[in-house]
Coordinates of C-alpha atoms in Angstrom, one line a residue:
X1 CA -138.5 -7.1 -82.4
X2 CA -140.4 -2.9 -82.8
X3 CA -142.3 -4.1 -84.7
X4 CA -144.3 -6.8 -82.6
X5 CA -143.8 -4.5 -79.0
X6 CA -145.5 -1.7 -81.1
X7 CA -148.4 -3.5 -81.1
X8 CA -148.8 -3.6 -77.1
X9 CA -150.5 -1.4 -75.2
X10 CA -147.6 0.3 -72.4
X11 CA -147.6 -2.3 -69.6
X12 CA -150.1 -1.3 -67.4
X13 CA -148.0 -1.4 -64.2
X14 CA -145.1 0.4 -65.0
X15 CA -148.0 3.9 -64.5
X16 CA -148.2 2.7 -61.0
X17 CA -144.5 3.4 -59.8
X18 CA -144.5 6.9 -58.4
X19 CA -147.3 5.8 -55.9
X20 CA -145.9 2.7 -54.7
X21 CA -143.0 5.2 -53.6
X22 CA -145.6 7.3 -52.2
X23 CA -147.1 4.6 -50.6
X24 CA -143.8 3.1 -49.5
X25 CA -142.3 6.0 -47.7
X26 CA -145.0 5.8 -45.0
X27 CA -144.1 4.7 -41.4
X28 CA -145.5 1.4 -41.3
X29 CA -143.7 0.7 -44.4
X30 CA -146.8 0.1 -47.7
X31 CA -149.6 -2.2 -47.7
X32 CA -149.8 -3.2 -51.2
X33 CA -153.3 -4.7 -52.2
X34 CA -152.8 -4.0 -55.9
X35 CA -151.4 -6.9 -58.1
X36 CA -152.6 -9.8 -56.5
X37 CA -149.8 -12.0 -56.2
X38 CA -149.9 -14.9 -53.2
X39 CA -148.1 -13.9 -49.6
X40 CA -148.9 -17.6 -47.7
X41 CA -147.2 -20.3 -47.7
X42 CA -147.3 -23.5 -50.6
X43 CA -148.7 -26.2 -48.2
X44 CA -146.6 -28.9 -47.4
X45 CA -147.0 -31.4 -48.9
X46 CA -147.2 -29.3 -52.7
X47 CA -143.4 -28.8 -51.6
X48 CA -142.0 -32.0 -50.3
X49 CA -144.1 -33.8 -53.5
X50 CA -141.7 -30.8 -55.8
X51 CA -138.9 -31.5 -53.6
X52 CA -139.6 -35.5 -54.6
X53 CA -139.3 -35.4 -58.3
X54 CA -136.2 -32.4 -58.1
X55 CA -133.8 -35.1 -59.9
X56 CA -135.3 -35.2 -63.4
X57 CA -132.3 -35.0 -65.4
X58 CA -134.6 -35.6 -68.4
X59 CA -136.8 -33.1 -70.1
X60 CA -140.7 -33.2 -68.9
X61 CA -143.3 -34.0 -71.6
X62 CA -145.3 -30.8 -73.3
X63 CA -148.5 -33.5 -72.6
X64 CA -147.5 -34.2 -69.2
X65 CA -146.4 -37.2 -66.8
X66 CA -150.0 -40.1 -66.8
X67 CA -150.0 -39.4 -63.2
X68 CA -150.7 -35.8 -63.9
X69 CA -153.1 -36.2 -66.8
X70 CA -155.3 -38.6 -64.3
X71 CA -155.0 -35.5 -61.9
X72 CA -156.2 -33.7 -63.9
X73 CA -159.5 -35.6 -65.0
X74 CA -160.4 -36.4 -61.7
X75 CA -160.6 -32.4 -60.3
X76 CA -162.2 -31.8 -63.5
X77 CA -165.4 -34.1 -63.0
X78 CA -164.7 -33.8 -59.2
X79 CA -165.1 -30.4 -58.8
X80 CA -167.1 -29.3 -61.7
X81 CA -169.3 -31.2 -62.1
X82 CA -168.1 -31.9 -65.7
X83 CA -169.0 -36.1 -67.0
X84 CA -166.5 -38.8 -69.4
X85 CA -163.3 -36.6 -69.4
X86 CA -160.6 -38.2 -70.9
X87 CA -156.4 -37.0 -71.2
X88 CA -157.9 -36.0 -74.6
X89 CA -159.6 -33.4 -72.5
X90 CA -157.2 -31.7 -70.3
X91 CA -154.2 -30.1 -71.2
X92 CA -151.5 -28.8 -69.1
X93 CA -150.5 -24.8 -69.1
X94 CA -147.1 -22.9 -68.6
X95 CA -149.4 -20.7 -65.7
X96 CA -152.7 -19.2 -67.4
X97 CA -151.1 -16.4 -68.5
X98 CA -148.9 -17.4 -71.2
X99 CA -151.9 -19.8 -72.2
X100 CA -154.3 -16.1 -72.8
X101 CA -151.1 -13.9 -74.5
X102 CA -150.1 -16.8 -77.1
X103 CA -153.5 -18.1 -77.6
X104 CA -155.3 -16.4 -81.2
X105 CA -151.3 -17.0 -82.6
X106 CA -151.4 -21.0 -81.8
X107 CA -154.9 -21.5 -83.4
X108 CA -154.3 -19.0 -85.9
X109 CA -156.3 -15.8 -86.2
X110 CA -154.8 -12.7 -87.6
X111 CA -155.5 -9.7 -89.5
X112 CA -159.9 -10.0 -89.9
X113 CA -160.6 -12.2 -87.1
X114 CA -161.6 -11.1 -84.3
X115 CA -161.1 -12.0 -80.6
X116 CA -163.9 -10.5 -77.7
X117 CA -163.6 -10.3 -73.9
X118 CA -165.6 -8.4 -71.4
X119 CA -165.9 -4.2 -71.5
X120 CA -164.0 -5.1 -68.2
X121 CA -161.6 -7.3 -68.1
X122 CA -157.8 -8.6 -67.9
X123 CA -155.4 -7.1 -70.2
X124 CA -154.1 -9.9 -71.4
X125 CA -157.4 -10.8 -73.5
X126 CA -156.7 -7.9 -75.8
X127 CA -152.6 -8.3 -76.2
X128 CA -153.3 -11.9 -76.8
X129 CA -155.1 -10.5 -79.9
X130 CA -152.6 -7.4 -80.5
X131 CA -150.2 -10.1 -80.7
X132 CA -152.3 -12.6 -83.6
X133 CA -152.4 -9.4 -85.5
X134 CA -156.5 -9.7 -85.1
X135 CA -159.0 -7.0 -84.1
X136 CA -160.7 -7.4 -80.9
X137 CA -163.9 -6.0 -79.3
X138 CA -164.9 -5.9 -76.0
X139 CA -168.6 -6.1 -74.8
X140 CA -171.5 -6.0 -71.9
X141 CA -173.8 -9.8 -73.2
X142 CA -171.6 -11.5 -75.9
X143 CA -174.5 -12.8 -77.0
X144 CA -175.7 -9.1 -78.4
X145 CA -171.8 -8.7 -80.6
X146 CA -171.9 -9.8 -84.1
X147 CA -170.4 -12.8 -84.6
X148 CA -169.1 -11.8 -88.1
X149 CA -165.1 -13.2 -88.4
X150 CA -165.7 -13.9 -84.4
X151 CA -163.3 -16.6 -83.9
X152 CA -162.5 -16.3 -80.1
X153 CA -164.1 -15.6 -77.0
X154 CA -164.0 -15.2 -73.9
X155 CA -165.7 -15.6 -71.0
X156 CA -164.4 -14.8 -67.2
X157 CA -165.9 -16.1 -64.3
X158 CA -165.2 -15.0 -61.4
X159 CA -164.2 -11.6 -62.9
X160 CA -161.0 -10.2 -62.6
X161 CA -161.7 -7.5 -61.7
X162 CA -164.8 -6.6 -60.3
X163 CA -165.7 -10.6 -58.7
X164 CA -168.7 -10.8 -60.7
X165 CA -170.1 -14.7 -61.0
X166 CA -171.4 -15.4 -64.4
X167 CA -175.0 -17.5 -63.6
X168 CA -175.3 -21.0 -65.0
X169 CA -178.7 -19.3 -67.0
X170 CA -175.8 -16.9 -68.6
X171 CA -173.7 -19.5 -69.8
X172 CA -176.1 -21.4 -71.3
X173 CA -177.2 -19.5 -73.0
X174 CA -173.6 -17.7 -74.1
X175 CA -172.5 -21.5 -75.1
X176 CA -175.9 -21.6 -77.1
X177 CA -175.9 -18.6 -79.3
X178 CA -171.6 -19.0 -79.7
X179 CA -172.2 -22.6 -81.4
X180 CA -175.0 -21.3 -83.5
X181 CA -172.3 -19.0 -85.3
X182 CA -169.6 -21.1 -84.4
X183 CA -167.6 -18.7 -82.4
X184 CA -164.6 -20.9 -80.7
X185 CA -165.2 -20.1 -76.3
X186 CA -162.8 -20.0 -73.7
X187 CA -163.6 -19.8 -70.3
X188 CA -161.3 -18.1 -67.6
X189 CA -162.5 -19.8 -64.6
X190 CA -159.1 -19.0 -62.6
X191 CA -160.6 -18.2 -59.4
X192 CA -163.7 -20.7 -59.5
X193 CA -162.6 -22.2 -56.2
X194 CA -163.4 -18.4 -54.4
X195 CA -166.4 -17.7 -54.6
X196 CA -167.9 -15.6 -51.6
X197 CA -171.4 -14.5 -51.8
X198 CA -172.0 -16.5 -55.5
X199 CA -170.9 -20.3 -56.3
X200 CA -169.8 -19.8 -59.7
X201 CA -170.0 -22.8 -62.1
X202 CA -168.4 -24.4 -65.4
X203 CA -168.7 -24.2 -69.0
X204 CA -167.7 -27.6 -68.2
X205 CA -170.5 -28.4 -66.6
X206 CA -173.7 -30.4 -68.3
X207 CA -176.5 -28.1 -67.0
X208 CA -174.2 -25.4 -68.9
X209 CA -173.4 -26.9 -72.0
X210 CA -175.9 -30.0 -72.4
X211 CA -173.5 -32.7 -72.1
X212 CA -170.8 -31.9 -74.8
X213 CA -167.7 -30.3 -74.8
X214 CA -167.4 -29.2 -78.1
X215 CA -166.1 -25.5 -78.8
X216 CA -165.8 -24.4 -75.3
X217 CA -162.5 -24.8 -73.4
X218 CA -162.1 -23.7 -69.4
X219 CA -158.8 -22.7 -68.0
X220 CA -157.8 -23.5 -65.0
X221 CA -154.8 -22.5 -62.6
X222 CA -153.3 -23.1 -59.9
X223 CA -152.0 -20.1 -58.7
X224 CA -154.2 -18.8 -56.2
X225 CA -156.3 -21.6 -54.4
X226 CA -152.5 -23.8 -53.5
X227 CA -149.9 -20.5 -53.9
X228 CA -148.4 -22.0 -56.8
X229 CA -147.9 -18.6 -58.6
X230 CA -144.3 -19.1 -58.2
X231 CA -144.5 -22.3 -59.9
X232 CA -146.7 -21.4 -63.2
X233 CA -149.3 -24.2 -62.8
X234 CA -152.2 -24.4 -64.2
X235 CA -154.1 -26.5 -67.3
X236 CA -157.0 -26.5 -69.9
X237 CA -160.2 -28.6 -69.9
X238 CA -162.4 -28.7 -72.6
X239 CA -162.5 -30.0 -76.4
X240 CA -160.9 -32.4 -77.3
X241 CA -160.6 -31.2 -81.1
X242 CA -159.1 -27.5 -80.0
X243 CA -156.9 -29.1 -77.4
X244 CA -155.0 -31.7 -80.1
X245 CA -154.3 -29.4 -82.1
X246 CA -152.8 -27.5 -79.0
X247 CA -150.9 -29.9 -77.8
X248 CA -149.0 -30.4 -81.3
X249 CA -148.4 -26.5 -81.8
X250 CA -147.0 -26.6 -78.2
X251 CA -145.4 -29.3 -79.1
X252 CA -143.3 -28.1 -81.3
X253 CA -142.5 -24.7 -79.5
X254 CA -141.4 -26.4 -76.5
X255 CA -144.1 -25.2 -74.1
X256 CA -143.3 -27.8 -71.0
X257 CA -145.1 -27.6 -67.5
X258 CA -141.0 -28.8 -65.6
X259 CA -141.8 -32.2 -64.3
X260 CA -141.1 -31.2 -60.2
X261 CA -143.8 -29.0 -60.6
X262 CA -146.0 -31.5 -62.7
X263 CA -145.0 -33.5 -59.8
X264 CA -146.9 -31.0 -57.4
X265 CA -149.7 -30.0 -59.4
X266 CA -150.7 -33.8 -58.7
X267 CA -150.2 -33.4 -54.9
X268 CA -152.4 -29.9 -54.8
X269 CA -154.9 -31.0 -56.5
X270 CA -155.5 -34.5 -55.0
X271 CA -156.2 -32.1 -51.6
X272 CA -158.8 -30.2 -50.6
X273 CA -157.8 -29.4 -47.5
X274 CA -155.4 -27.1 -48.0
X275 CA -157.8 -25.0 -50.3
X276 CA -160.2 -24.4 -47.7
X277 CA -157.6 -23.5 -45.3
X278 CA -156.4 -20.7 -47.4
X279 CA -160.3 -20.3 -48.4
X280 CA -160.6 -19.2 -44.7
X281 CA -157.8 -17.0 -44.7
X282 CA -158.4 -14.5 -47.9
X283 CA -162.6 -14.5 -46.3
X284 CA -161.2 -13.1 -43.2
X285 CA -158.9 -10.5 -45.2
X286 CA -162.1 -10.0 -47.4
X287 CA -164.1 -9.6 -44.4
X288 CA -161.9 -6.8 -42.7
X289 CA -160.8 -4.9 -45.7
X290 CA -164.8 -4.8 -47.2
X291 CA -165.5 -3.5 -44.1
X292 CA -162.9 -0.7 -43.1
X293 CA -163.4 0.4 -46.9
X294 CA -167.2 0.4 -46.5
X295 CA -166.4 3.3 -43.1
X296 CA -164.1 5.0 -45.6
X297 CA -166.2 6.5 -48.0
X298 CA -165.7 3.4 -50.9
X299 CA -169.2 1.3 -52.1
X300 CA -168.2 -1.5 -53.4
X301 CA -169.9 -3.6 -56.7
X302 CA -169.6 -7.3 -57.6
X303 CA -166.9 -8.8 -55.7
X304 CA -168.9 -12.0 -54.8
X305 CA -165.8 -13.8 -55.3
X306 CA -162.0 -13.4 -56.6
X307 CA -159.9 -12.3 -54.6
X308 CA -160.6 -8.9 -54.9
X309 CA -163.1 -5.5 -53.9
X310 CA -164.3 -3.4 -56.8
X311 CA -164.8 -0.7 -55.0
X312 CA -165.4 3.4 -55.8
X313 CA -165.6 7.1 -54.4
X314 CA -167.1 8.0 -57.7
X315 CA -164.5 9.3 -58.9
X316 CA -161.3 9.3 -61.1
X317 CA -159.4 5.8 -60.6
X318 CA -156.4 7.9 -60.1
X319 CA -157.7 10.6 -57.5
X320 CA -158.4 7.2 -55.1
X321 CA -155.1 5.4 -55.6
X322 CA -153.1 8.7 -55.2
X323 CA -156.0 9.1 -51.4
X324 CA -154.5 6.2 -50.3
X325 CA -150.8 6.6 -51.7
X326 CA -150.9 8.7 -48.8
X327 CA -152.0 6.2 -46.0
X328 CA -149.0 3.5 -47.5
X329 CA -151.9 1.4 -49.1
X330 CA -151.5 0.7 -53.2
X331 CA -154.1 -0.9 -54.9
X332 CA -154.8 -0.6 -58.3
X333 CA -156.2 1.7 -60.8
X334 CA -159.8 0.9 -62.4
X335 CA -158.8 1.9 -66.6
X336 CA -156.2 -0.8 -66.1
X337 CA -158.9 -2.9 -67.2
X338 CA -161.1 -1.4 -69.6
X339 CA -162.1 2.9 -69.7
X340 CA -165.0 1.5 -68.1
X341 CA -163.2 0.7 -64.7
X342 CA -162.3 4.6 -64.5
X343 CA -164.0 5.1 -61.5
X344 CA -162.7 1.7 -59.3
X345 CA -159.9 0.7 -57.4
X346 CA -158.9 -3.1 -57.7
X347 CA -158.3 -3.7 -53.8
X348 CA -157.2 -7.3 -53.4
X349 CA -156.7 -9.8 -50.7
X350 CA -153.6 -10.5 -51.1
X351 CA -151.4 -9.1 -48.5
X352 CA -150.5 -11.1 -44.9
X353 CA -153.3 -11.0 -42.1
X354 CA -150.5 -8.4 -40.0
X355 CA -150.8 -6.3 -43.4
X356 CA -154.8 -6.3 -43.6
X357 CA -154.2 -5.0 -40.3
X358 CA -152.5 -2.3 -41.1
X359 CA -154.1 -1.2 -44.0
X360 CA -157.9 -1.4 -41.7
X361 CA -156.2 0.7 -39.0
X362 CA -154.7 3.1 -41.9
X363 CA -158.7 3.2 -43.5
X364 CA -159.8 4.2 -40.6
X365 CA -162.2 7.3 -40.3

């Protein structure tokens, strides 16, 4: 076991514990804007669907029910603009993090193979490469990578942590480059419903991929759009030649979404109203926190989408974390997402309206 754990970096959130204690000591309690876990209720129709499916004594299937696959294909075509999506183009997963962490292993990657991800990125991309004993490399522009040995290219738009959105032109150029060099593209699009100053585009859109899904797969989650982080509900969509073998591997591994969760996902993807309601909540919190941070002397970069503000005072991220913790506000240090984030902090919008207003008051000049 130690041989596996020794391949992994220190779990980043453990390093934040002392600052969490400081923030929690504030007389009015902590305002936790660090992890980005949803705090609003699960929409009632989704809860009802889960309850109605609670009597599910048998094993669920890894591929999901036909109703679930219908819901996935309809949503991908309606929301992402994809065309010709069949059941073979979709695959449920047990939350997106397990997929990110275990994908290189499930693809059969190992020593000598390379996994690439953005310079500022969700740390689990690197963890996945390490678990498979593959090499890893980060990039600013993926088309400038050396394609030798490069087997998996992660895109992330909208970005966690920066909120940056890749344009249709950037996506098109990257997909063409990857196909030219035989590199598999996985596009993490878990925040695609949360564009504020930009309208995120999927790699599944025909303007990006030319109407072909060869060599491309997109990753989607219901954690943020529907407040279902506790349900572990996510899915893949894209190249059947990639998803077919993954399905077989995941069958052997027992990586199945629970039957009640599958029913809840059908309800969630069939209803857009709760997504609009949740977007409005986040939009209001974003406006309040953004204005408060700017008035407090922060500069905000990118952040045109997703659930975070990427903010800096042009100092060490840990100095900023300590500064805010003294005011009872906990944020994520930017170096959790790579050395390029060492002077930034990530501020999550996932706190109640009351806690957001408390943070605004504490940041007042």
